[in-house]
């Protein structure tokens, strides 16, 4: 299982990377393994200001469904369009092509309060 | 948590393990979709040793089976198996099971769900008023299901018994992979063809059987399959899962199991079920497919177009073979006709679905 060092993580198994005030968010390798084959990702929160911890969407797998939680406060701007036809990207490349959303972050410093790779690895160990 | 004779094999293969009915079982090895496709197109091996097996013996055995089960076991000849259920006093279902006729009027094997072993044993024991001999052999019985269109061809090389031509719901007993007294049954829970093999878990027999199957199937690409794909495979066929689609509160007639409910004899609650048949059932188990995007799950409400509750989802998944979301659930009888539009409440939304025939695939 991989935990890239350049990302930050939440206890809800999302990862976030940030450039300026724009963040990219997905679910972790651990999360995709737990969910199994992903069928689709639904995000209906684009354009709405949300707080950290709010549900921004859901991910449906063959066996189960799970809510997706926003790691930091801000506004979702984009859903990864590639997932519509290839939801398995989340399983095959959770930190790369399987990213889920982009968002503008209210306060980029919030990201520093999230888990680093070692901290997240300890959560799922 | 109990182990099966194969638990270490699953772990060594890297399976994701779960506690299922108190047993440490593999949910999947690679992915549910891959494993599902392997069974539909080729061959896969399921460890289902967690299932329960009871032996009923003596000249009172058939009488006991006839009184506690809904199907007619008096029709069975040696080497035949039958799907049946144990009704409760209210006409609900204690469990569904297979009845194997080893020797007519003398020896039968009942195969029950893992989660119900103790409940079924107590239920049948309570009705055993004429002194039939009963043995619970669940803990020492290994069970593998080898399913898929290539399953019997692969296994035939391991035995002199004629497995290739074994008729559906019949079985043979003999030497398999060098192990004696192996029962090979043309049954399964996938609709993909194949067999289930029962054997006593003694010495290294379980190991020998597992290894022989995977060696014989290596060239064909046989694979181990977890409970996740077992569930998607059975749901595509519309097979009921106890605890989901049938339980103590559902009648076999509501569940579409009238074909295993025979009023040619009397059995637990048969008068209630006969009355229910005469009156017509108030709800029916139906299959449906989603029109709107969404995946139905156990417990979701079924609504009419005005939002009134008309039933409940009992099973649902994304069908790997069909590429669409399917489910089963109970609906009021007026909504049970094929092509009826119904709505599934998925979180806060009502999503359109349509009643369809089962099997789905």
Short mmCIF file of N, CA, C and O in Angstrom, two decimals, chain B residues 238-355:
data_model
loop_
_atom_site.label_atom_id
_atom_site.label_comp_id
_atom_site.label_asym_id
_atom_site.label_seq_id
_atom_site.Cartn_x
_atom_site.Cartn_y
_atom_site.Cartn_z
N UNK B 238 -30.96 -14.32 -9.49
CA UNK B 238 -32.17 -14.14 -8.70
C UNK B 238 -32.30 -15.16 -7.58
O UNK B 238 -33.40 -15.37 -7.07
N UNK B 239 -31.20 -15.80 -7.19
CA UNK B 239 -31.24 -16.75 -6.07
C UNK B 239 -31.35 -15.98 -4.76
O UNK B 239 -30.66 -14.99 -4.55
N UNK B 240 -32.20 -16.48 -3.88
CA UNK B 240 -32.39 -15.83 -2.58
C UNK B 240 -31.19 -16.06 -1.66
O UNK B 240 -30.60 -17.13 -1.65
N UNK B 241 -30.89 -15.04 -0.89
CA UNK B 241 -29.87 -15.15 0.16
C UNK B 241 -30.57 -15.02 1.50
O UNK B 241 -31.24 -14.01 1.76
N UNK B 242 -30.40 -16.05 2.33
CA UNK B 242 -31.06 -16.00 3.64
C UNK B 242 -30.50 -14.84 4.46
O UNK B 242 -29.30 -14.59 4.51
N UNK B 243 -31.40 -14.12 5.12
CA UNK B 243 -30.98 -12.95 5.90
C UNK B 243 -31.13 -11.67 5.10
O UNK B 243 -31.23 -10.59 5.67
N UNK B 244 -31.14 -11.79 3.76
CA UNK B 244 -31.40 -10.64 2.89
C UNK B 244 -32.80 -10.73 2.29
O UNK B 244 -33.65 -9.91 2.57
N UNK B 245 -32.98 -11.75 1.42
CA UNK B 245 -34.20 -11.85 0.62
C UNK B 245 -35.27 -12.70 1.30
O UNK B 245 -36.45 -12.58 0.99
N UNK B 246 -34.84 -13.59 2.15
CA UNK B 246 -35.78 -14.42 2.92
C UNK B 246 -35.33 -14.45 4.37
O UNK B 246 -34.12 -14.36 4.65
N UNK B 247 -36.29 -14.54 5.27
CA UNK B 247 -35.96 -14.64 6.69
C UNK B 247 -37.19 -15.13 7.46
O UNK B 247 -38.16 -15.61 6.84
N UNK B 248 -37.16 -15.00 8.77
CA UNK B 248 -38.25 -15.53 9.60
C UNK B 248 -39.60 -14.86 9.32
O UNK B 248 -40.64 -15.40 9.68
N UNK B 249 -39.56 -13.69 8.68
CA UNK B 249 -40.81 -12.94 8.47
C UNK B 249 -41.34 -13.05 7.04
O UNK B 249 -42.41 -12.52 6.75
N UNK B 250 -40.60 -13.70 6.15
CA UNK B 250 -41.05 -13.79 4.75
C UNK B 250 -41.54 -15.21 4.48
O UNK B 250 -40.93 -16.17 4.94
N UNK B 251 -42.62 -15.34 3.73
CA UNK B 251 -43.10 -16.69 3.44
C UNK B 251 -42.48 -17.16 2.12
O UNK B 251 -42.15 -16.35 1.25
N UNK B 252 -42.36 -18.48 1.95
CA UNK B 252 -41.82 -18.98 0.69
C UNK B 252 -42.68 -18.56 -0.51
O UNK B 252 -42.14 -18.37 -1.60
N UNK B 253 -43.98 -18.39 -0.30
CA UNK B 253 -44.85 -18.00 -1.42
C UNK B 253 -44.57 -16.56 -1.82
O UNK B 253 -44.52 -16.23 -3.00
N UNK B 254 -44.37 -15.69 -0.84
CA UNK B 254 -44.02 -14.30 -1.14
C UNK B 254 -42.68 -14.22 -1.86
O UNK B 254 -42.45 -13.36 -2.71
N UNK B 255 -41.78 -15.13 -1.50
CA UNK B 255 -40.41 -15.11 -2.05
C UNK B 255 -40.29 -15.79 -3.40
O UNK B 255 -39.19 -15.92 -3.93
N UNK B 256 -41.43 -16.22 -3.96
CA UNK B 256 -41.37 -16.89 -5.27
C UNK B 256 -40.88 -18.33 -5.15
O UNK B 256 -40.42 -18.92 -6.12
N UNK B 257 -40.98 -18.89 -3.94
CA UNK B 257 -40.53 -20.26 -3.71
C UNK B 257 -41.72 -21.22 -3.61
O UNK B 257 -41.64 -22.25 -2.95
N UNK B 258 -42.81 -20.88 -4.31
CA UNK B 258 -43.96 -21.78 -4.36
C UNK B 258 -43.58 -23.13 -4.95
O UNK B 258 -44.13 -24.16 -4.57
N UNK B 259 -42.59 -23.12 -5.84
CA UNK B 259 -42.18 -24.37 -6.49
C UNK B 259 -41.50 -25.35 -5.54
O UNK B 259 -41.35 -26.53 -5.86
N UNK B 260 -41.08 -24.89 -4.37
CA UNK B 260 -40.54 -25.83 -3.38
C UNK B 260 -41.49 -25.94 -2.18
O UNK B 260 -41.09 -26.36 -1.09
N UNK B 261 -42.74 -25.52 -2.37
CA UNK B 261 -43.74 -25.59 -1.30
C UNK B 261 -44.84 -26.54 -1.77
O UNK B 261 -45.69 -26.15 -2.58
N UNK B 262 -44.79 -27.78 -1.29
CA UNK B 262 -45.66 -28.83 -1.83
C UNK B 262 -46.74 -29.20 -0.82
O UNK B 262 -46.45 -29.68 0.27
N UNK B 263 -47.99 -29.00 -1.24
CA UNK B 263 -49.11 -29.29 -0.34
C UNK B 263 -49.60 -30.73 -0.47
O UNK B 263 -50.68 -31.07 0.00
N UNK B 264 -48.79 -31.57 -1.09
CA UNK B 264 -49.11 -32.99 -1.17
C UNK B 264 -48.84 -33.69 0.17
O UNK B 264 -49.09 -34.87 0.32
N UNK B 265 -48.32 -32.95 1.13
CA UNK B 265 -48.00 -33.49 2.46
C UNK B 265 -48.26 -32.38 3.48
O UNK B 265 -48.45 -31.22 3.09
N UNK B 266 -48.25 -32.70 4.77
CA UNK B 266 -48.36 -31.64 5.77
C UNK B 266 -46.98 -31.40 6.37
O UNK B 266 -46.18 -32.32 6.54
N UNK B 267 -46.70 -30.15 6.66
CA UNK B 267 -45.41 -29.76 7.25
C UNK B 267 -45.67 -28.51 8.09
O UNK B 267 -46.79 -27.98 8.10
N UNK B 268 -44.65 -28.04 8.78
CA UNK B 268 -44.80 -26.88 9.64
C UNK B 268 -45.53 -25.74 8.93
O UNK B 268 -45.08 -25.29 7.88
N UNK B 269 -46.64 -25.31 9.49
CA UNK B 269 -47.39 -24.17 8.96
C UNK B 269 -47.94 -24.40 7.55
O UNK B 269 -48.29 -23.44 6.86
N UNK B 270 -48.03 -25.65 7.12
CA UNK B 270 -48.52 -25.87 5.75
C UNK B 270 -49.96 -25.37 5.57
O UNK B 270 -50.31 -24.87 4.51
N UNK B 271 -50.76 -25.44 6.66
CA UNK B 271 -52.14 -24.93 6.54
C UNK B 271 -52.15 -23.41 6.36
O UNK B 271 -52.96 -22.87 5.62
N UNK B 272 -51.21 -22.72 7.02
CA UNK B 272 -51.12 -21.26 6.87
C UNK B 272 -50.73 -20.91 5.43
O UNK B 272 -51.30 -20.02 4.79
N UNK B 273 -49.73 -21.64 4.93
CA UNK B 273 -49.24 -21.35 3.58
C UNK B 273 -50.28 -21.71 2.52
O UNK B 273 -50.42 -21.01 1.51
N UNK B 274 -51.03 -22.78 2.79
CA UNK B 274 -52.07 -23.17 1.84
C UNK B 274 -53.16 -22.09 1.77
O UNK B 274 -53.65 -21.76 0.69
N UNK B 275 -53.51 -21.55 2.93
CA UNK B 275 -54.49 -20.46 2.99
C UNK B 275 -53.95 -19.23 2.25
O UNK B 275 -54.66 -18.57 1.50
N UNK B 276 -52.66 -18.96 2.49
CA UNK B 276 -52.02 -17.81 1.83
C UNK B 276 -52.06 -17.97 0.31
O UNK B 276 -52.31 -17.01 -0.42
N UNK B 277 -51.84 -19.20 -0.14
CA UNK B 277 -51.87 -19.45 -1.57
C UNK B 277 -53.28 -19.22 -2.11
O UNK B 277 -53.45 -18.62 -3.18
N UNK B 278 -54.28 -19.67 -1.36
CA UNK B 278 -55.67 -19.51 -1.80
C UNK B 278 -56.06 -18.03 -1.82
O UNK B 278 -56.74 -17.57 -2.75
N UNK B 279 -55.65 -17.29 -0.80
CA UNK B 279 -56.01 -15.87 -0.69
C UNK B 279 -55.19 -14.98 -1.62
O UNK B 279 -55.59 -13.87 -1.94
N UNK B 280 -53.99 -15.46 -2.00
CA UNK B 280 -53.06 -14.62 -2.73
C UNK B 280 -52.19 -13.84 -1.76
O UNK B 280 -52.67 -13.41 -0.72
N UNK B 281 -50.92 -13.65 -2.10
CA UNK B 281 -50.01 -12.96 -1.19
C UNK B 281 -50.15 -11.44 -1.32
O UNK B 281 -50.53 -10.93 -2.37
N UNK B 282 -49.86 -10.73 -0.24
CA UNK B 282 -49.99 -9.27 -0.24
C UNK B 282 -48.76 -8.57 -0.79
O UNK B 282 -48.79 -7.42 -1.18
N UNK B 283 -47.63 -9.29 -0.74
CA UNK B 283 -46.40 -8.72 -1.30
C UNK B 283 -45.63 -9.83 -1.99
O UNK B 283 -45.81 -11.02 -1.70
N UNK B 284 -44.77 -9.42 -2.91
CA UNK B 284 -44.01 -10.40 -3.68
C UNK B 284 -42.57 -9.94 -3.83
O UNK B 284 -42.30 -8.73 -3.96
N UNK B 285 -41.68 -10.91 -3.83
CA UNK B 285 -40.28 -10.61 -4.12
C UNK B 285 -40.13 -10.46 -5.64
O UNK B 285 -40.50 -11.37 -6.39
N UNK B 286 -39.62 -9.32 -6.09
CA UNK B 286 -39.44 -9.09 -7.52
C UNK B 286 -37.98 -8.72 -7.81
O UNK B 286 -37.25 -8.29 -6.91
N UNK B 287 -37.61 -8.89 -9.06
CA UNK B 287 -36.33 -8.37 -9.52
C UNK B 287 -36.58 -7.03 -10.20
O UNK B 287 -37.64 -6.82 -10.78
N UNK B 288 -35.63 -6.11 -10.08
CA UNK B 288 -35.78 -4.83 -10.80
C UNK B 288 -34.42 -4.35 -11.27
O UNK B 288 -33.38 -4.77 -10.74
N UNK B 289 -34.44 -3.53 -12.31
CA UNK B 289 -33.19 -2.89 -12.74
C UNK B 289 -33.36 -1.38 -12.66
O UNK B 289 -34.47 -0.86 -12.84
N UNK B 290 -32.27 -0.70 -12.39
CA UNK B 290 -32.32 0.75 -12.25
C UNK B 290 -32.35 1.39 -13.64
O UNK B 290 -31.62 0.99 -14.54
N UNK B 291 -33.22 2.37 -13.79
CA UNK B 291 -33.23 3.19 -15.00
C UNK B 291 -32.38 4.43 -14.73
O UNK B 291 -31.47 4.76 -15.49
N UNK B 292 -32.68 5.13 -13.64
CA UNK B 292 -31.81 6.24 -13.22
C UNK B 292 -30.50 5.67 -12.67
O UNK B 292 -30.44 4.51 -12.26
N UNK B 293 -29.47 6.52 -12.62
CA UNK B 293 -28.20 6.04 -12.11
C UNK B 293 -28.23 5.94 -10.58
O UNK B 293 -28.57 6.92 -9.90
N UNK B 294 -27.89 4.80 -10.07
CA UNK B 294 -27.87 4.57 -8.63
C UNK B 294 -27.78 3.09 -8.38
O UNK B 294 -28.12 2.30 -9.27
N UNK B 295 -27.32 2.70 -7.22
CA UNK B 295 -27.22 1.28 -6.91
C UNK B 295 -28.09 0.97 -5.69
O UNK B 295 -27.92 1.57 -4.64
N UNK B 296 -29.08 0.08 -5.87
CA UNK B 296 -29.94 -0.26 -4.74
C UNK B 296 -29.16 -1.11 -3.73
O UNK B 296 -28.29 -1.88 -4.11
N UNK B 297 -29.49 -0.92 -2.45
CA UNK B 297 -28.83 -1.70 -1.39
C UNK B 297 -29.89 -2.24 -0.44
O UNK B 297 -30.96 -1.65 -0.31
N UNK B 298 -29.52 -3.31 0.25
CA UNK B 298 -30.40 -3.93 1.24
C UNK B 298 -30.95 -2.89 2.21
O UNK B 298 -30.18 -2.13 2.80
N UNK B 299 -32.28 -2.84 2.34
CA UNK B 299 -32.89 -1.93 3.31
C UNK B 299 -33.41 -0.62 2.72
O UNK B 299 -34.16 0.09 3.38
N UNK B 300 -33.01 -0.28 1.48
CA UNK B 300 -33.53 0.94 0.86
C UNK B 300 -35.05 0.77 0.64
O UNK B 300 -35.53 -0.31 0.29
N UNK B 301 -35.77 1.89 0.78
CA UNK B 301 -37.23 1.83 0.58
C UNK B 301 -37.59 1.84 -0.90
O UNK B 301 -36.91 2.48 -1.71
N UNK B 302 -38.69 1.13 -1.22
CA UNK B 302 -39.25 1.17 -2.57
C UNK B 302 -40.53 2.00 -2.50
O UNK B 302 -41.36 1.83 -1.61
N UNK B 303 -40.67 2.96 -3.46
CA UNK B 303 -41.78 3.92 -3.43
C UNK B 303 -42.56 3.87 -4.74
O UNK B 303 -42.03 3.42 -5.77
N UNK B 304 -43.78 4.39 -4.70
CA UNK B 304 -44.51 4.63 -5.96
C UNK B 304 -44.18 6.04 -6.44
O UNK B 304 -43.42 6.77 -5.80
N UNK B 305 -44.79 6.47 -7.57
CA UNK B 305 -44.37 7.76 -8.14
C UNK B 305 -44.77 8.94 -7.27
O UNK B 305 -44.24 10.03 -7.44
N UNK B 306 -45.69 8.70 -6.34
CA UNK B 306 -46.09 9.78 -5.43
C UNK B 306 -45.25 9.80 -4.16
O UNK B 306 -45.44 10.64 -3.29
N UNK B 307 -44.35 8.82 -4.04
CA UNK B 307 -43.48 8.80 -2.88
C UNK B 307 -43.99 7.96 -1.72
O UNK B 307 -43.38 7.95 -0.65
N UNK B 308 -45.11 7.25 -1.93
CA UNK B 308 -45.61 6.37 -0.87
C UNK B 308 -44.80 5.07 -0.86
O UNK B 308 -44.45 4.55 -1.91
N UNK B 309 -44.52 4.59 0.34
CA UNK B 309 -43.72 3.37 0.45
C UNK B 309 -44.54 2.16 0.02
O UNK B 309 -45.65 1.93 0.50
N UNK B 310 -43.95 1.37 -0.90
CA UNK B 310 -44.64 0.16 -1.37
C UNK B 310 -43.81 -1.09 -1.15
O UNK B 310 -44.24 -2.19 -1.49
N UNK B 311 -42.62 -0.93 -0.57
CA UNK B 311 -41.80 -2.12 -0.34
C UNK B 311 -40.40 -1.77 0.10
O UNK B 311 -40.11 -0.63 0.45
N UNK B 312 -39.54 -2.78 0.08
CA UNK B 312 -38.18 -2.60 0.55
C UNK B 312 -37.21 -3.46 -0.28
O UNK B 312 -37.56 -4.56 -0.72
N UNK B 313 -36.02 -2.91 -0.51
CA UNK B 313 -34.98 -3.62 -1.25
C UNK B 313 -34.35 -4.66 -0.33
O UNK B 313 -34.06 -4.38 0.83
N UNK B 314 -34.17 -5.88 -0.84
CA UNK B 314 -33.55 -6.93 -0.03
C UNK B 314 -32.12 -7.23 -0.47
O UNK B 314 -31.29 -7.64 0.33
N UNK B 315 -31.83 -7.02 -1.76
CA UNK B 315 -30.47 -7.21 -2.29
C UNK B 315 -30.28 -6.26 -3.44
O UNK B 315 -31.24 -5.99 -4.18
N UNK B 316 -29.05 -5.79 -3.62
CA UNK B 316 -28.79 -4.94 -4.78
C UNK B 316 -27.31 -4.85 -5.04
O UNK B 316 -26.50 -5.01 -4.12
N UNK B 317 -26.98 -4.64 -6.30
CA UNK B 317 -25.57 -4.51 -6.66
C UNK B 317 -25.47 -3.93 -8.06
O UNK B 317 -26.46 -3.82 -8.77
N UNK B 318 -24.26 -3.57 -8.45
CA UNK B 318 -23.96 -3.32 -9.85
C UNK B 318 -23.68 -4.69 -10.45
O UNK B 318 -22.78 -5.39 -10.00
N UNK B 319 -24.47 -5.10 -11.46
CA UNK B 319 -24.27 -6.42 -12.06
C UNK B 319 -23.03 -6.40 -12.94
O UNK B 319 -23.00 -5.68 -13.94
N UNK B 320 -22.00 -7.17 -12.61
CA UNK B 320 -20.79 -7.16 -13.43
C UNK B 320 -21.05 -7.67 -14.85
O UNK B 320 -20.45 -7.17 -15.80
N UNK B 321 -21.96 -8.64 -15.01
CA UNK B 321 -22.20 -9.19 -16.35
C UNK B 321 -23.00 -8.24 -17.22
O UNK B 321 -22.77 -8.13 -18.42
N UNK B 322 -23.98 -7.56 -16.63
CA UNK B 322 -24.89 -6.72 -17.40
C UNK B 322 -24.42 -5.27 -17.47
O UNK B 322 -24.90 -4.50 -18.30
N UNK B 323 -23.54 -4.88 -16.56
CA UNK B 323 -23.08 -3.49 -16.53
C UNK B 323 -24.17 -2.53 -16.10
O UNK B 323 -24.14 -1.35 -16.44
N UNK B 324 -25.17 -3.03 -15.39
CA UNK B 324 -26.17 -2.12 -14.85
C UNK B 324 -26.56 -2.54 -13.43
O UNK B 324 -26.27 -3.66 -13.01
N UNK B 325 -27.19 -1.61 -12.74
CA UNK B 325 -27.54 -1.87 -11.35
C UNK B 325 -28.83 -2.67 -11.28
O UNK B 325 -29.81 -2.34 -11.96
N UNK B 326 -28.81 -3.73 -10.46
CA UNK B 326 -29.98 -4.60 -10.32
C UNK B 326 -30.28 -4.81 -8.84
O UNK B 326 -29.42 -4.58 -7.99
N UNK B 327 -31.50 -5.25 -8.58
CA UNK B 327 -31.84 -5.53 -7.19
C UNK B 327 -33.03 -6.46 -7.10
O UNK B 327 -33.69 -6.77 -8.09
N UNK B 328 -33.29 -6.89 -5.87
CA UNK B 328 -34.50 -7.63 -5.57
C UNK B 328 -35.13 -6.98 -4.35
O UNK B 328 -34.44 -6.36 -3.54
N UNK B 329 -36.43 -7.10 -4.26
CA UNK B 329 -37.09 -6.54 -3.09
C UNK B 329 -38.54 -6.96 -3.05
O UNK B 329 -39.09 -7.46 -4.05
N UNK B 330 -39.15 -6.78 -1.90
CA UNK B 330 -40.58 -7.06 -1.76
C UNK B 330 -41.36 -5.81 -2.11
O UNK B 330 -41.04 -4.72 -1.64
N UNK B 331 -42.41 -5.98 -2.94
CA UNK B 331 -43.32 -4.88 -3.24
C UNK B 331 -44.76 -5.37 -3.05
O UNK B 331 -45.02 -6.59 -3.15
N UNK B 332 -45.67 -4.45 -2.78
CA UNK B 332 -47.07 -4.82 -2.72
C UNK B 332 -47.45 -5.45 -4.06
O UNK B 332 -46.98 -5.03 -5.13
N UNK B 333 -48.30 -6.48 -4.01
CA UNK B 333 -48.55 -7.32 -5.18
C UNK B 333 -48.98 -6.51 -6.41
O UNK B 333 -48.64 -6.87 -7.53
N UNK B 334 -49.68 -5.40 -6.21
CA UNK B 334 -50.14 -4.58 -7.34
C UNK B 334 -48.97 -4.01 -8.14
O UNK B 334 -49.14 -3.61 -9.30
N UNK B 335 -47.76 -3.98 -7.54
CA UNK B 335 -46.60 -3.40 -8.22
C UNK B 335 -45.63 -4.47 -8.72
O UNK B 335 -44.51 -4.17 -9.12
N UNK B 336 -46.06 -5.75 -8.68
CA UNK B 336 -45.12 -6.85 -8.95
C UNK B 336 -45.06 -7.25 -10.42
O UNK B 336 -44.19 -8.04 -10.80
N UNK B 337 -45.94 -6.71 -11.26
CA UNK B 337 -45.96 -7.14 -12.65
C UNK B 337 -44.69 -6.66 -13.38
O UNK B 337 -44.18 -5.57 -13.11
N UNK B 338 -44.24 -7.48 -14.34
CA UNK B 338 -43.07 -7.13 -15.14
C UNK B 338 -43.33 -5.78 -15.83
O UNK B 338 -44.44 -5.51 -16.28
N UNK B 339 -42.29 -4.94 -15.88
CA UNK B 339 -42.32 -3.62 -16.52
C UNK B 339 -42.95 -2.52 -15.65
O UNK B 339 -43.01 -1.37 -16.09
N UNK B 340 -43.43 -2.87 -14.46
CA UNK B 340 -43.96 -1.82 -13.58
C UNK B 340 -42.84 -0.86 -13.19
O UNK B 340 -41.74 -1.28 -12.87
N UNK B 341 -43.14 0.44 -13.26
CA UNK B 341 -42.14 1.43 -12.83
C UNK B 341 -42.24 1.63 -11.33
O UNK B 341 -43.34 1.85 -10.79
N UNK B 342 -41.13 1.52 -10.65
CA UNK B 342 -41.06 1.74 -9.21
C UNK B 342 -39.91 2.71 -8.94
O UNK B 342 -39.11 3.01 -9.84
N UNK B 343 -39.86 3.21 -7.72
CA UNK B 343 -38.80 4.16 -7.37
C UNK B 343 -38.05 3.67 -6.14
O UNK B 343 -38.66 3.20 -5.19
N UNK B 344 -36.72 3.78 -6.22
CA UNK B 344 -35.89 3.35 -5.11
C UNK B 344 -35.37 4.59 -4.41
O UNK B 344 -34.83 5.50 -5.06
N UNK B 345 -35.55 4.64 -3.10
CA UNK B 345 -35.05 5.80 -2.35
C UNK B 345 -33.57 5.59 -2.03
O UNK B 345 -33.22 4.76 -1.20
N UNK B 346 -32.72 6.29 -2.77
CA UNK B 346 -31.28 6.21 -2.58
C UNK B 346 -30.84 7.50 -1.90
O UNK B 346 -30.91 8.57 -2.51
N UNK B 347 -30.44 7.39 -0.61
CA UNK B 347 -30.21 8.57 0.20
C UNK B 347 -31.43 9.50 0.13
O UNK B 347 -32.53 9.07 0.46
N UNK B 348 -31.32 10.73 -0.36
CA UNK B 348 -32.49 11.61 -0.33
C UNK B 348 -33.22 11.70 -1.66
O UNK B 348 -34.07 12.56 -1.85
N UNK B 349 -32.89 10.79 -2.60
CA UNK B 349 -33.50 10.89 -3.93
C UNK B 349 -34.34 9.67 -4.27
O UNK B 349 -34.05 8.56 -3.85
N UNK B 350 -35.39 9.89 -5.08
CA UNK B 350 -36.18 8.78 -5.61
C UNK B 350 -35.71 8.49 -7.03
O UNK B 350 -35.83 9.34 -7.91
N UNK B 351 -35.17 7.30 -7.24
CA UNK B 351 -34.61 6.94 -8.54
C UNK B 351 -35.49 5.90 -9.22
O UNK B 351 -35.94 4.94 -8.60
N UNK B 352 -35.71 6.12 -10.53
CA UNK B 352 -36.60 5.25 -11.30
C UNK B 352 -35.97 3.87 -11.53
O UNK B 352 -34.79 3.76 -11.87
N UNK B 353 -36.80 2.86 -11.36
CA UNK B 353 -36.39 1.48 -11.63
C UNK B 353 -37.57 0.77 -12.29
O UNK B 353 -38.69 1.30 -12.31
N UNK B 354 -37.32 -0.42 -12.83
CA UNK B 354 -38.37 -1.15 -13.53
C UNK B 354 -38.33 -2.62 -13.12
O UNK B 354 -37.25 -3.22 -13.08
N UNK B 355 -39.50 -3.16 -12.82
CA UNK B 355 -39.58 -4.58 -12.47
C UNK B 355 -39.25 -5.41 -13.72
O UNK B 355 -39.80 -5.16 -14.79
#
